[in-house]
Coordinates of C-alpha atoms and ligand atoms in Angstrom, one line a residue:
Chain D
X660 CA -12.1 -12.2 -36.5
X661 CA -13.2 -13.6 -33.2
X662 CA -12.3 -11.3 -30.2
X663 CA -11.3 -14.3 -28.0
X664 CA -10.1 -17.8 -29.0
X665 CA -9.5 -20.5 -26.5
X666 CA -7.5 -23.2 -28.1
X667 CA -7.1 -26.6 -26.4
X668 CA -6.6 -25.0 -23.0
X669 CA -5.6 -27.4 -20.2
X670 CA -4.8 -26.5 -16.7
X671 CA -3.4 -29.2 -14.3
X672 CA -3.1 -28.9 -10.5
X673 CA -0.8 -31.8 -9.7
X674 CA -2.8 -34.8 -11.0
X675 CA -6.0 -32.9 -11.3
X676 CA -7.1 -31.6 -14.6
X677 CA -9.1 -28.6 -13.7
X678 CA -9.4 -27.6 -17.4
X679 CA -8.7 -30.2 -20.1
X680 CA -8.6 -29.4 -23.8
X681 CA -11.1 -26.7 -23.8
X682 CA -11.7 -24.8 -27.1
X683 CA -14.2 -22.2 -28.2
X684 CA -14.3 -18.8 -29.6
X685 CA -16.3 -15.6 -29.0
X686 CA -17.4 -12.9 -31.5
X687 CA -17.4 -9.2 -30.9
X688 CA -20.3 -8.0 -28.9
X689 CA -21.8 -11.4 -27.8
X690 CA -22.5 -12.7 -24.4
X691 CA -21.1 -16.2 -23.8
X692 CA -22.5 -18.1 -20.9
X693 CA -20.2 -20.5 -19.1
X694 CA -22.0 -23.1 -17.0
X695 CA -21.2 -26.3 -15.3
X696 CA -21.5 -27.9 -11.8
X697 CA -19.4 -26.8 -8.9
X698 CA -15.7 -27.7 -9.4
X699 CA -16.2 -27.9 -13.2
X700 CA -13.3 -25.6 -13.8
X701 CA -15.1 -22.3 -14.7
X702 CA -13.1 -20.1 -12.4
X703 CA -10.0 -21.9 -13.4
X704 CA -10.6 -21.1 -17.1
X705 CA -11.1 -17.4 -16.1
X706 CA -7.8 -17.5 -14.3
X707 CA -6.1 -19.0 -17.3
X708 CA -7.7 -16.5 -19.7
X709 CA -6.7 -13.5 -17.6
X710 CA -3.2 -14.4 -16.9
X711 CA -3.7 -15.4 -13.3
X712 CA -2.3 -18.8 -14.2
X713 CA -0.4 -19.7 -17.3
X714 CA -2.4 -22.5 -19.0
X715 CA -0.5 -25.8 -18.8
X716 CA -1.3 -26.5 -22.4
X717 CA -3.1 -24.6 -25.2
X718 CA -3.4 -21.0 -26.3
X719 CA -5.5 -18.0 -25.4
X720 CA -5.8 -15.5 -28.2
X721 CA -7.3 -12.1 -27.7
X722 CA -7.8 -9.8 -30.6
X723 CA -5.4 -11.9 -32.6
X724 CA -2.7 -11.7 -30.0
X725 CA -1.3 -14.7 -28.1
X726 CA -1.9 -14.0 -24.3
X727 CA -0.1 -17.0 -22.8
X728 CA 2.6 -15.9 -20.3
X729 CA 1.1 -12.3 -19.9
X730 CA 0.5 -11.1 -16.4
X731 CA -3.0 -10.0 -15.2
X732 CA -2.0 -6.3 -15.3
X733 CA -0.9 -6.5 -18.9
X734 CA -4.0 -8.4 -19.8
X735 CA -6.1 -5.7 -18.3
X736 CA -4.2 -3.0 -20.2
X737 CA -4.9 -4.9 -23.4
X738 CA -8.6 -4.7 -22.6
X739 CA -9.6 -7.9 -20.7
X740 CA -10.8 -7.7 -17.2
X741 CA -12.6 -10.1 -14.8
X742 CA -14.6 -9.9 -11.6
X743 CA -14.0 -12.2 -8.7
X744 CA -16.4 -14.9 -7.6
X745 CA -15.3 -14.3 -4.0
X746 CA -15.5 -10.5 -4.1
X747 CA -12.4 -8.5 -3.4
X748 CA -13.3 -5.0 -2.5
X749 CA -10.5 -2.7 -1.4
X750 CA -12.0 -2.6 2.1
X751 CA -10.5 0.5 3.5
X752 CA -11.1 2.6 0.5
X753 CA -14.4 4.3 -0.4
X754 CA -16.6 3.0 -3.1
X755 CA -15.6 5.7 -5.6
X756 CA -11.9 5.2 -4.8
X757 CA -12.2 1.5 -5.5
X758 CA -13.6 2.3 -8.9
X759 CA -11.0 5.0 -9.5
X760 CA -8.3 2.4 -9.1
X761 CA -9.8 0.6 -12.1
X762 CA -10.1 3.9 -14.1
X763 CA -6.4 4.9 -13.3
X764 CA -5.1 2.2 -15.7
X765 CA -6.3 4.5 -18.5
X766 CA -5.3 7.9 -17.1
X767 CA -2.8 9.4 -14.6
X768 CA -5.2 12.3 -13.7
X769 CA -7.2 11.7 -10.5
X770 CA -9.8 14.1 -11.7
X771 CA -10.4 12.2 -14.9
X772 CA -10.4 9.0 -13.0
X773 CA -13.0 10.2 -10.5
X774 CA -15.2 11.4 -13.4
X775 CA -14.8 8.0 -15.1
X776 CA -15.6 6.3 -11.8
X777 CA -18.8 8.3 -11.1
X778 CA -19.9 7.4 -14.6
X779 CA -19.5 3.7 -13.9
X780 CA -21.2 4.0 -10.4
X781 CA -24.1 5.5 -12.2
X782 CA -24.2 2.5 -14.5
X783 CA -24.5 0.2 -11.6
X784 CA -26.8 2.6 -9.7
X785 CA -24.5 3.2 -6.8
X786 CA -23.7 6.9 -7.0
X787 CA -25.3 7.5 -3.6
X788 CA -22.7 5.1 -2.1
X789 CA -19.7 6.8 -3.6
X790 CA -18.3 7.9 -0.2
X791 CA -19.1 4.7 1.8
X792 CA -16.2 2.4 2.7
X793 CA -16.2 -0.6 0.4
X794 CA -15.7 -2.9 3.3
X795 CA -19.0 -2.0 4.8
X796 CA -21.1 -2.7 1.8
X797 CA -23.8 -5.6 1.8
X798 CA -23.1 -8.5 -0.6
X799 CA -25.4 -7.3 -3.4
X800 CA -23.5 -4.0 -3.6
X801 CA -20.1 -5.6 -3.4
X802 CA -21.0 -7.6 -6.4
X803 CA -22.0 -4.4 -8.3
X804 CA -18.9 -2.7 -7.1
X805 CA -16.9 -5.5 -8.7
X806 CA -18.6 -4.8 -12.0
X807 CA -18.2 -1.0 -11.8
X808 CA -14.6 -1.3 -11.0
X809 CA -13.9 -3.7 -13.8
X810 CA -15.9 -1.5 -16.3
X811 CA -13.8 1.5 -15.2
X812 CA -10.8 -0.1 -16.8
X813 CA -12.6 0.3 -20.1
X814 CA -12.4 -3.3 -21.3
X815 CA -13.2 -4.7 -24.6
X816 CA -14.1 -8.0 -23.0
X817 CA -15.6 -8.4 -19.6
X818 CA -15.5 -11.7 -17.7
X819 CA -18.1 -12.0 -14.9
X820 CA -17.7 -14.7 -12.4
X821 CA -21.0 -15.4 -10.6
X822 CA -22.0 -11.8 -10.1
X823 CA -25.5 -13.0 -9.1
X824 CA -24.2 -15.6 -6.6
X825 CA -25.8 -15.1 -3.2
X826 CA -28.2 -12.4 -4.3
X827 CA -31.9 -12.2 -3.9
X828 CA -34.2 -12.4 -6.9
X829 CA -34.7 -8.7 -7.1
X830 CA -31.0 -8.0 -7.0
X831 CA -30.4 -10.8 -9.6
X832 CA -32.9 -9.2 -11.9
X833 CA -31.1 -5.9 -11.5
X834 CA -27.8 -7.5 -12.5
X835 CA -29.4 -9.2 -15.5
X836 CA -30.6 -5.8 -16.7
X837 CA -27.2 -4.3 -16.0
X838 CA -25.5 -7.1 -18.1
X839 CA -28.0 -6.4 -21.0
X840 CA -27.3 -2.7 -20.7
X841 CA -23.6 -3.4 -20.9
X842 CA -24.1 -5.5 -24.0
X843 CA -26.1 -2.7 -25.5
X844 CA -23.1 -0.5 -25.2
X845 CA -21.3 -3.0 -27.5
X846 CA -19.1 -4.7 -24.9
X847 CA -18.4 -8.4 -25.2
X848 CA -19.0 -10.5 -22.1
X849 CA -18.3 -13.9 -20.8
X850 CA -20.6 -14.8 -17.9
X851 CA -20.3 -17.5 -15.4
X852 CA -23.6 -18.2 -13.6
X853 CA -25.4 -21.1 -11.9
X854 CA -28.9 -19.7 -12.4
X855 CA -30.1 -21.4 -15.5
X856 CA -33.0 -19.0 -16.1
X857 CA -30.7 -16.0 -15.9
X858 CA -28.0 -17.5 -18.1
X859 CA -30.7 -18.6 -20.7
X860 CA -32.0 -15.1 -20.8
X861 CA -28.7 -13.2 -21.3
X862 CA -26.5 -15.6 -23.3
X863 CA -26.2 -15.6 -27.1
X864 CA -24.3 -18.9 -26.8
X865 CA -23.4 -21.2 -23.9
X866 CA -20.3 -23.4 -23.2
X867 CA -20.9 -26.2 -20.7
X868 CA -18.1 -27.6 -18.7
X869 CA -18.0 -30.7 -16.6
X870 CA -15.0 -32.0 -14.8
X871 CA -12.7 -29.6 -16.7
X872 CA -13.9 -30.7 -20.1
X873 CA -16.2 -28.9 -22.6
X874 CA -19.3 -31.0 -22.7
X875 CA -21.0 -29.0 -25.4
X876 CA -21.6 -25.5 -26.8
X877 CA -24.5 -23.9 -28.6
X878 CA -27.4 -21.5 -28.4
X879 CA -29.3 -21.6 -25.1
X880 CA -32.0 -23.6 -26.8
X881 CA -29.6 -26.2 -28.2
X882 CA -27.9 -26.5 -24.8
X883 CA -31.1 -27.1 -22.8
X884 CA -32.3 -29.7 -25.2
X885 CA -28.9 -31.6 -25.3
X886 CA -29.3 -35.0 -23.6
X887 CA -25.8 -35.0 -22.3
X888 CA -26.3 -31.6 -20.6
X889 CA -29.6 -32.7 -19.1
X890 CA -27.9 -35.9 -17.7
X891 CA -24.7 -34.3 -16.5
X892 CA -25.8 -31.0 -15.2
X893 CA -29.4 -30.1 -15.5
X894 CA -30.5 -33.5 -14.5
X895 CA -31.1 -32.8 -10.8
X896 CA -32.9 -29.5 -11.1
X897 CA -34.9 -30.1 -14.4
X898 CA -35.8 -33.7 -13.9
Chain I
X1160 CA -14.9 30.3 6.7
X1161 CA -15.0 26.8 5.3
X1162 CA -13.1 23.9 6.8
X1163 CA -10.4 23.8 4.2
X1164 CA -9.5 27.4 4.7
X1165 CA -9.5 27.0 8.5
X1166 CA -7.1 24.0 8.0
X1167 CA -4.8 26.0 5.8
X1168 CA -4.8 28.9 8.2
X1169 CA -3.9 26.7 11.1
X1170 CA -1.2 25.1 9.0
X1171 CA 0.3 28.5 8.1
X1172 CA 0.2 29.7 11.8
X1173 CA 1.9 26.6 13.0
X1174 CA 4.6 26.9 10.2
X1175 CA 5.2 30.5 10.9
X1176 CA 5.5 29.6 14.6
X1177 CA 8.1 26.9 13.8
X1178 CA 10.0 29.3 11.6
X1179 CA 10.5 31.8 14.3
X1180 CA 11.1 29.5 17.2
X1181 CA 15.0 29.9 17.1
X1182 CA 14.6 33.7 17.4
X1183 CA 12.9 33.2 20.8
X1184 CA 14.1 30.0 22.1
X1185 CA 17.8 30.0 23.1
X1186 CA 17.9 26.9 25.2
X1187 CA 20.1 24.4 23.1
X1188 CA 18.2 21.6 24.8
X1189 CA 14.8 22.8 23.6
X1190 CA 16.1 23.1 20.1
X1191 CA 17.7 19.7 20.4
X1192 CA 14.3 18.3 21.3
X1193 CA 12.8 19.9 18.3
X1194 CA 15.4 18.6 16.0
X1195 CA 14.8 15.1 17.3
X1196 CA 11.1 15.7 16.7
X1197 CA 11.7 16.7 13.1
X1198 CA 14.0 13.7 12.6
X1199 CA 11.4 11.3 14.0
X1200 CA 8.7 12.8 11.8
X1201 CA 10.7 12.3 8.7
X1202 CA 11.7 8.8 9.7
X1203 CA 8.2 7.8 10.6
X1204 CA 6.7 9.3 7.4
X1205 CA 9.2 7.8 5.2
X1206 CA 8.4 4.4 6.5
X1207 CA 4.8 5.2 6.2
X1208 CA 5.0 5.6 2.4
X1209 CA 6.0 2.0 2.0
X1210 CA 4.5 0.4 5.2
X1211 CA 1.5 2.4 5.7
X1212 CA 0.3 3.2 2.2
X1213 CA 1.6 0.2 0.3
X1214 CA 1.3 -2.3 3.1
X1215 CA 4.9 -3.6 2.7
X1216 CA 6.3 -3.8 6.3
X1217 CA 10.0 -3.2 6.4
X1218 CA 11.6 -4.2 9.6
X1219 CA 15.1 -3.1 8.3
X1220 CA 14.8 0.6 7.6
X1221 CA 18.0 1.1 9.6
X1222 CA 19.7 -0.1 6.5
X1223 CA 18.7 3.0 4.5
X1224 CA 19.1 5.3 7.6
X1225 CA 22.6 3.8 8.3
X1226 CA 23.8 3.7 4.7
X1227 CA 22.8 7.4 4.2
X1228 CA 24.5 8.4 7.5
X1229 CA 27.6 6.3 6.9
X1230 CA 28.1 7.4 3.3
X1231 CA 27.9 11.1 4.1
X1232 CA 30.1 10.6 7.2
X1233 CA 32.7 8.5 5.5
X1234 CA 33.1 10.9 2.6
X1235 CA 33.4 13.8 5.0
X1236 CA 35.9 12.0 7.2
X1237 CA 38.3 10.5 4.7
X1238 CA 37.7 12.7 1.6
X1239 CA 36.7 15.9 3.1
X1240 CA 33.6 15.9 0.9
X1241 CA 31.1 18.6 2.1
X1242 CA 28.0 16.9 3.6
X1243 CA 25.6 18.6 1.3
X1244 CA 27.4 16.8 -1.6
X1245 CA 27.9 13.6 0.4
X1246 CA 24.2 13.4 1.0
X1247 CA 23.6 12.6 -2.7
X1248 CA 26.2 9.8 -2.6
X1249 CA 24.2 8.4 0.3
X1250 CA 21.0 8.7 -1.8
X1251 CA 22.6 6.9 -4.7
X1252 CA 23.9 4.1 -2.5
X1253 CA 20.5 3.6 -0.8
X1254 CA 18.7 3.5 -4.2
X1255 CA 21.1 0.7 -5.2
X1256 CA 20.5 -1.2 -2.0
X1257 CA 16.7 -0.7 -2.2
X1258 CA 16.5 -1.9 -5.8
X1259 CA 18.5 -5.1 -5.0
X1260 CA 16.2 -6.0 -2.1
X1261 CA 13.1 -5.0 -4.0
X1262 CA 13.7 -6.6 -7.2
X1263 CA 14.5 -9.9 -5.4
X1264 CA 11.8 -9.9 -2.8
X1265 CA 8.9 -8.2 -4.5
X1266 CA 8.6 -10.9 -7.1
X1267 CA 7.7 -13.3 -4.3
X1268 CA 4.5 -13.5 -2.3
X1269 CA 4.4 -13.9 1.5
X1270 CA 6.6 -12.6 4.2
X1271 CA 9.9 -12.6 2.2
X1272 CA 10.2 -8.8 2.2
X1273 CA 9.8 -8.5 5.9
X1274 CA 12.4 -11.2 6.5
X1275 CA 14.8 -9.9 3.7
X1276 CA 14.6 -6.4 5.1
X1277 CA 15.8 -7.5 8.5
X1278 CA 18.5 -9.6 6.9
X1279 CA 19.8 -6.7 4.8
X1280 CA 19.9 -4.3 7.7
X1281 CA 21.9 -6.9 9.7
X1282 CA 24.3 -7.4 6.7
X1283 CA 24.9 -3.6 6.6
X1284 CA 25.5 -3.5 10.3
X1285 CA 28.0 -6.4 10.2
X1286 CA 29.7 -4.8 7.1
X1287 CA 30.1 -1.6 9.0
X1288 CA 31.7 -3.4 11.9
X1289 CA 34.0 -5.4 9.7
X1290 CA 35.0 -3.2 6.8
X1291 CA 37.2 -1.3 9.2
X1292 CA 39.3 0.5 6.6
X1293 CA 36.2 2.2 5.3
X1294 CA 34.1 2.6 8.4
X1295 CA 36.4 2.4 11.3
X1296 CA 34.5 -0.6 12.5
X1297 CA 33.0 -0.7 15.9
X1298 CA 34.7 2.5 16.9
X1299 CA 32.5 4.5 14.5
X1300 CA 33.2 7.8 12.7
X1301 CA 33.6 11.0 14.5
X1302 CA 33.5 14.3 12.6
X1303 CA 33.3 17.4 14.7
X1304 CA 34.1 20.0 12.0
X1305 CA 31.7 20.7 9.3
X1306 CA 32.9 23.1 6.6
X1307 CA 31.0 26.4 6.5
X1308 CA 28.2 26.5 3.9
X1309 CA 28.9 29.3 1.4
X1310 CA 27.1 30.7 -1.5
X1311 CA 29.8 32.6 -3.6
X1312 CA 31.8 34.3 -0.9
X1313 CA 29.0 34.7 1.5
X1314 CA 29.0 32.4 4.4
X1315 CA 25.4 31.2 5.0
X1316 CA 26.1 29.2 8.1
X1317 CA 29.1 27.8 9.9
X1318 CA 27.1 25.2 11.7
X1319 CA 28.4 26.4 15.2
X1320 CA 25.1 26.5 16.8
X1321 CA 22.0 24.3 16.7
X1322 CA 20.0 26.8 14.7
X1323 CA 21.1 25.6 11.2
X1324 CA 20.3 22.1 12.1
X1325 CA 16.9 23.2 13.4
X1326 CA 16.1 24.7 10.0
X1327 CA 17.5 21.7 8.0
X1328 CA 15.5 19.3 10.2
X1329 CA 12.4 21.4 9.9
X1330 CA 12.9 21.5 6.0
X1331 CA 13.4 17.7 6.0
X1332 CA 10.2 17.0 8.0
X1333 CA 8.3 19.3 5.8
X1334 CA 9.7 17.8 2.7
X1335 CA 8.8 14.3 3.8
X1336 CA 5.3 15.4 4.7
X1337 CA 4.8 17.1 1.4
X1338 CA 6.0 14.0 -0.5
X1339 CA 3.6 11.8 1.6
X1340 CA 0.8 14.3 0.8
X1341 CA 1.6 14.3 -2.9
X1342 CA 1.8 10.4 -2.9
X1343 CA -1.6 10.2 -1.2
X1344 CA -3.1 12.5 -3.6
X1345 CA -1.8 10.9 -6.8
X1346 CA -2.2 7.8 -8.9
X1347 CA 0.8 6.3 -6.9
X1348 CA -1.1 6.5 -3.6
X1349 CA -4.2 4.8 -5.1
X1350 CA -2.0 2.0 -6.5
X1351 CA -0.2 1.6 -3.2
X1352 CA -3.3 1.3 -1.2
X1353 CA -4.9 -1.1 -3.8
X1354 CA -1.9 -3.3 -3.3
X1355 CA -2.1 -3.0 0.4
X1356 CA -5.8 -3.9 0.4
X1357 CA -5.8 -6.8 -2.1
X1358 CA -2.9 -7.6 -4.3
X1359 CA -4.9 -10.0 -6.6
X1360 CA -7.6 -7.4 -7.2
X1361 CA -4.9 -4.7 -7.8
X1362 CA -3.1 -7.0 -10.2
X1363 CA -6.3 -7.7 -12.2
X1364 CA -7.0 -4.0 -12.5
X1365 CA -3.8 -3.4 -14.4
X1366 CA -1.4 -2.6 -11.6
X1367 CA 2.1 -3.9 -12.1
X1368 CA 2.6 -5.1 -8.5
X1369 CA 6.4 -5.4 -8.3
X1370 CA 7.0 -2.1 -10.1
X1371 CA 4.9 -0.1 -7.7
X1372 CA 6.3 -1.8 -4.7
X1373 CA 9.8 -0.9 -5.9
X1374 CA 8.7 2.7 -6.5
X1375 CA 7.4 2.8 -2.9
X1376 CA 10.5 1.2 -1.5
X1377 CA 12.8 3.7 -3.4
X1378 CA 10.8 6.8 -2.3
X1379 CA 10.8 5.6 1.3
X1380 CA 14.5 4.5 1.3
X1381 CA 15.7 7.8 -0.2
X1382 CA 13.8 9.9 2.3
X1383 CA 15.1 7.7 5.2
X1384 CA 18.6 8.1 3.8
X1385 CA 18.3 11.8 3.9
X1386 CA 17.2 11.5 7.5
X1387 CA 20.2 9.4 8.2
X1388 CA 22.6 11.8 6.6
X1389 CA 21.1 14.6 8.6
X1390 CA 21.4 12.6 11.8
X1391 CA 25.1 11.8 11.2
X1392 CA 26.0 15.5 10.5
X1393 CA 23.9 16.7 13.4
X1394 CA 25.4 14.3 16.0
X1395 CA 28.8 14.2 14.4
X1396 CA 29.2 10.6 15.1
X1397 CA 28.0 7.3 13.7
X1398 CA 28.7 3.8 14.8
X1399 CA 27.1 0.5 13.8
X1400 CA 24.5 0.1 16.7
X1401 CA 23.2 3.7 16.7
X1402 CA 22.5 4.0 13.0
X1403 CA 22.2 0.3 11.9
X1404 CA 20.9 -1.5 14.9
X1405 CA 17.6 -3.5 14.8
X1406 CA 16.2 -1.2 17.4
X1407 CA 16.7 1.7 15.0
X1408 CA 14.4 -0.1 12.5
X1409 CA 11.9 -0.9 15.2
X1410 CA 11.9 2.7 16.4
X1411 CA 11.1 3.9 12.8
X1412 CA 8.3 1.5 12.4
X1413 CA 6.8 2.3 15.8
X1414 CA 6.6 6.1 15.1
X1415 CA 4.2 5.1 12.3
X1416 CA 2.4 2.3 13.8
X1417 CA 1.6 4.1 17.0
X1418 CA 0.8 7.3 15.2
X1419 CA -1.4 5.7 12.6
X1420 CA -0.4 4.0 9.3
X1421 CA -1.5 5.3 6.0
X1422 CA -2.3 8.8 7.2
X1423 CA -0.4 12.1 6.8
X1424 CA -0.6 13.0 10.5
X1425 CA 0.0 9.6 12.0
X1426 CA 3.7 9.9 12.1
X1427 CA 3.5 13.4 13.4
X1428 CA 1.3 12.3 16.3
X1429 CA 3.6 9.2 16.9
X1430 CA 6.6 11.5 17.1
X1431 CA 4.9 13.9 19.4
X1432 CA 4.3 11.0 21.7
X1433 CA 7.4 8.9 21.3
X1434 CA 10.2 11.5 21.2
X1435 CA 9.3 13.2 24.6
X1436 CA 8.6 9.7 26.1
X1437 CA 12.0 8.2 25.1
X1438 CA 13.7 11.5 26.3
X1439 CA 11.9 11.2 29.6
X1440 CA 12.8 7.6 30.0
X1441 CA 16.4 8.2 29.0
X1442 CA 17.0 11.1 31.3
X1443 CA 15.1 9.5 34.2
X1444 CA 12.6 12.3 34.2
X1445 CA 9.8 9.9 35.0
X1446 CA 11.4 8.9 38.3
X1447 CA 12.1 12.5 39.2
X1448 CA 8.6 13.4 38.4
X1449 CA 7.2 10.7 40.6
X1450 CA 9.4 11.9 43.4
X1451 CA 8.4 15.5 43.0
X1452 CA 4.7 14.8 43.1
X1453 CA 5.3 12.8 46.1
X1454 CA 4.3 9.5 44.9
X1455 CA 7.6 7.8 45.9
X1456 CA 10.3 9.2 48.0
X1457 CA 13.7 9.5 46.4
X1458 CA 15.6 7.4 49.0
X1459 CA 13.0 4.7 49.6
X1460 CA 13.5 1.3 48.1
X1461 CA 11.0 1.9 45.3
X1462 CA 12.5 5.2 44.5
X1463 CA 16.0 3.9 44.3
X1464 CA 14.9 1.0 42.2
X1465 CA 13.2 3.2 39.7
X1466 CA 16.1 5.5 39.5
X1467 CA 18.4 2.6 38.9
X1468 CA 16.3 0.8 36.4
X1469 CA 13.7 3.0 34.6
X1470 CA 16.1 4.4 32.2
X1471 CA 17.1 0.9 31.1
X1472 CA 13.5 -0.1 30.8
X1473 CA 13.2 2.0 27.7
X1474 CA 12.6 -0.9 25.4
X1475 CA 10.3 -2.7 27.8
X1476 CA 8.1 0.4 28.1
X1477 CA 8.1 0.8 24.4
X1478 CA 7.0 -2.8 24.1
X1479 CA 4.1 -2.4 26.4
X1480 CA 3.1 0.8 24.7
X1481 CA 2.9 -1.0 21.4
X1482 CA 0.9 -3.7 22.8
X1483 CA -1.6 -1.3 24.4
X1484 CA -1.9 0.7 21.1
X1485 CA -2.4 -2.4 19.0
X1486 CA -5.0 -3.7 21.5
X1487 CA -6.9 -0.5 22.1
X1488 CA -6.2 1.6 19.0
X1489 CA -5.6 -0.7 16.1
X1490 CA -5.5 2.3 13.7
X1491 CA -3.1 4.2 15.9
X1492 CA -3.5 7.5 17.6
X1493 CA -4.7 9.0 14.3
X1494 CA -7.4 6.3 14.0
X1495 CA -8.4 7.1 17.6
X1496 CA -8.6 10.8 16.8
X1497 CA -10.7 10.2 13.7
X1498 CA -13.1 8.0 15.6
X1499 CA -13.6 10.7 18.3
X1500 CA -14.2 13.3 15.6
X1501 CA -16.8 11.2 13.8
X1502 CA -18.5 10.3 17.1
X1503 CA -18.7 14.0 18.0
X1504 CA -20.1 14.7 14.5
X1505 CA -22.7 12.0 14.9
X1506 CA -23.7 13.3 18.3
X1507 CA -24.0 16.9 16.9
X1508 CA -26.2 15.7 14.1
Ligands
ATP843 N1 -5.1 -23.1 -7.2 C1 -5.6 -24.4 -7.1 N2 -4.8 -25.5 -6.7 C2 -5.3 -26.7 -6.7 N3 -6.6 -27.0 -7.2 C3 -7.3 -26.0 -7.6 C4 -6.9 -24.7 -7.6 N4 -7.8 -23.9 -8.2 C5 -8.9 -24.7 -8.4 N5 -8.6 -26.0 -8.1 C6 -9.5 -27.2 -8.3 O1 -9.9 -27.2 -9.7 C7 -11.2 -27.6 -9.8 C8 -12.0 -26.6 -10.5 O2 -12.2 -25.4 -9.6 P1 -12.9 -24.1 -10.2 O3 -12.8 -23.2 -9.1 O4 -12.4 -23.7 -11.5 O5 -14.4 -24.6 -10.3 P2 -15.7 -23.8 -10.7 O6 -16.3 -24.3 -11.9 O7 -15.4 -22.3 -10.7 O8 -16.6 -24.1 -9.4 P3 -17.7 -23.2 -8.7 O9 -19.0 -23.3 -9.4 O10 -17.9 -23.9 -7.3 O11 -17.1 -21.8 -8.6 C9 -11.7 -27.9 -8.4 O12 -11.6 -29.3 -8.1 C10 -10.8 -27.1 -7.5 O13 -10.6 -27.7 -6.3
MG844 MG1 -15.9 -20.6 -9.6

């Protein structure tokens, strides 16, 4: 059984179809890359999947359960969590407290939550930052904090929205390694990223969106050799 | 000795000191000031739980203060219900009011809660004025005799001096502080602060936003209601402007905003500043002080002007104070103290 099925999902904002009739499914343990030009509807699709917006049409099925109409908090409790493209640190809380907020969805004990949080901070190599205020972190660490906080909710499916956006190559490499480590733990991931090299390296399959529609789907090799993709998206950079 | 033990020791000494004050202080005026201080701490800290920690600014806490005060007083006045029973009726009424406001406003984003909180307090005030059969209307309710509090046959107190009120006030302030401390050091506090910092992030991390906002509101409202009941019984009189007026709501907020929101000691510092200040303004102590130190002479034009007007400038001076605090200490007195402490630490290092 696929862990996630997107069935004919559309999302309209007034007259604009930010997603139209998007379908694909994901198997347990895989990394699905989600690419497309700016404004293609990638973040909107995350919003529809995680309950931030109800899809205008279509269905989202997670672990066999229909998710339409569920609120983000419920979605998180059921095991699906996303990070934010425009990072959302809880600025006046410390780094470890930020991650604890994530962990607290699984426990009522602060002590347990703190242990869980420190564990996730180790995963993203930020233990030394535990007591810093989240609002004062540089962008690279804010992105990693997003990941640690999401991981602390102990998801079955992790949705990463441009966690490499705005990072330098060294930081991006660190994130790539992090995503692969998370995969090795058996966690399923959907990753939005603009950096083609990175997405090729980490993805098992890739879905390409343009103007809200699914252009194609396939393995990284299939996608980069697809003429439509080259025309529509890769054209500029790979020509 | 480590820092934690030092703090605990200081806390115990202060507490012991507060417990024995009535043994050594006989002046009813001094006790009265202490009682006002306790009341202020519990009001400010109650507001803090919702406003400071959860970031939901209520500009209508007079509603809970007034409903608590009125319920207790009305029951005592017309049904001879003892106040320590009536208090709980007040709490029940306040929970109902809070849940009605919360369940409507917290579904919506934006400033609805702020606006609705003002509106509800006004509705309560107007109801108190107009439901004359229940509330005596604008005349208010005067209850001078409180039944003696007995356990079995033994009279614990007959409420004839300020001493029992001193201890009840102290208990109330400590209770409120303890609950705020517990909130801060529990899942609830983390969730409140997450909601305050970023509602979308909080929601995506599994926090049911409206449930937690309602929990914060109910805790805050119940504690404010207790403070209101205490006020009613202590003063022996309630009328619409003194317990349900907009300035009551503003005063409650200011204690916390000036002291420092989202901290345990903020409302205490705020009270230590505001209670003496408002007392000084009210009783024209400032003018007398200025005259005494010879800055102005009592029968000069300025002196007469101050004498005439300063007491009425209460609200104006409050307003100026708030502006100054917000400009120069955006995190309140507590934020200022913390900044000083960390600067000293850095200099020492
Ligand atoms: N809440 C909204 N209301 C109206 N329009 C929206 C809303 N959210 C997104 N859109 C529009 O939907 C389209 C898709 O936006 P979306 O953010 O999903 O793109 P994206 O693929 O994530 O782009 P990027 O790579 O820049 O992050 C855009 O045209 C955007 O302006
Ligand atoms: Mg996006």
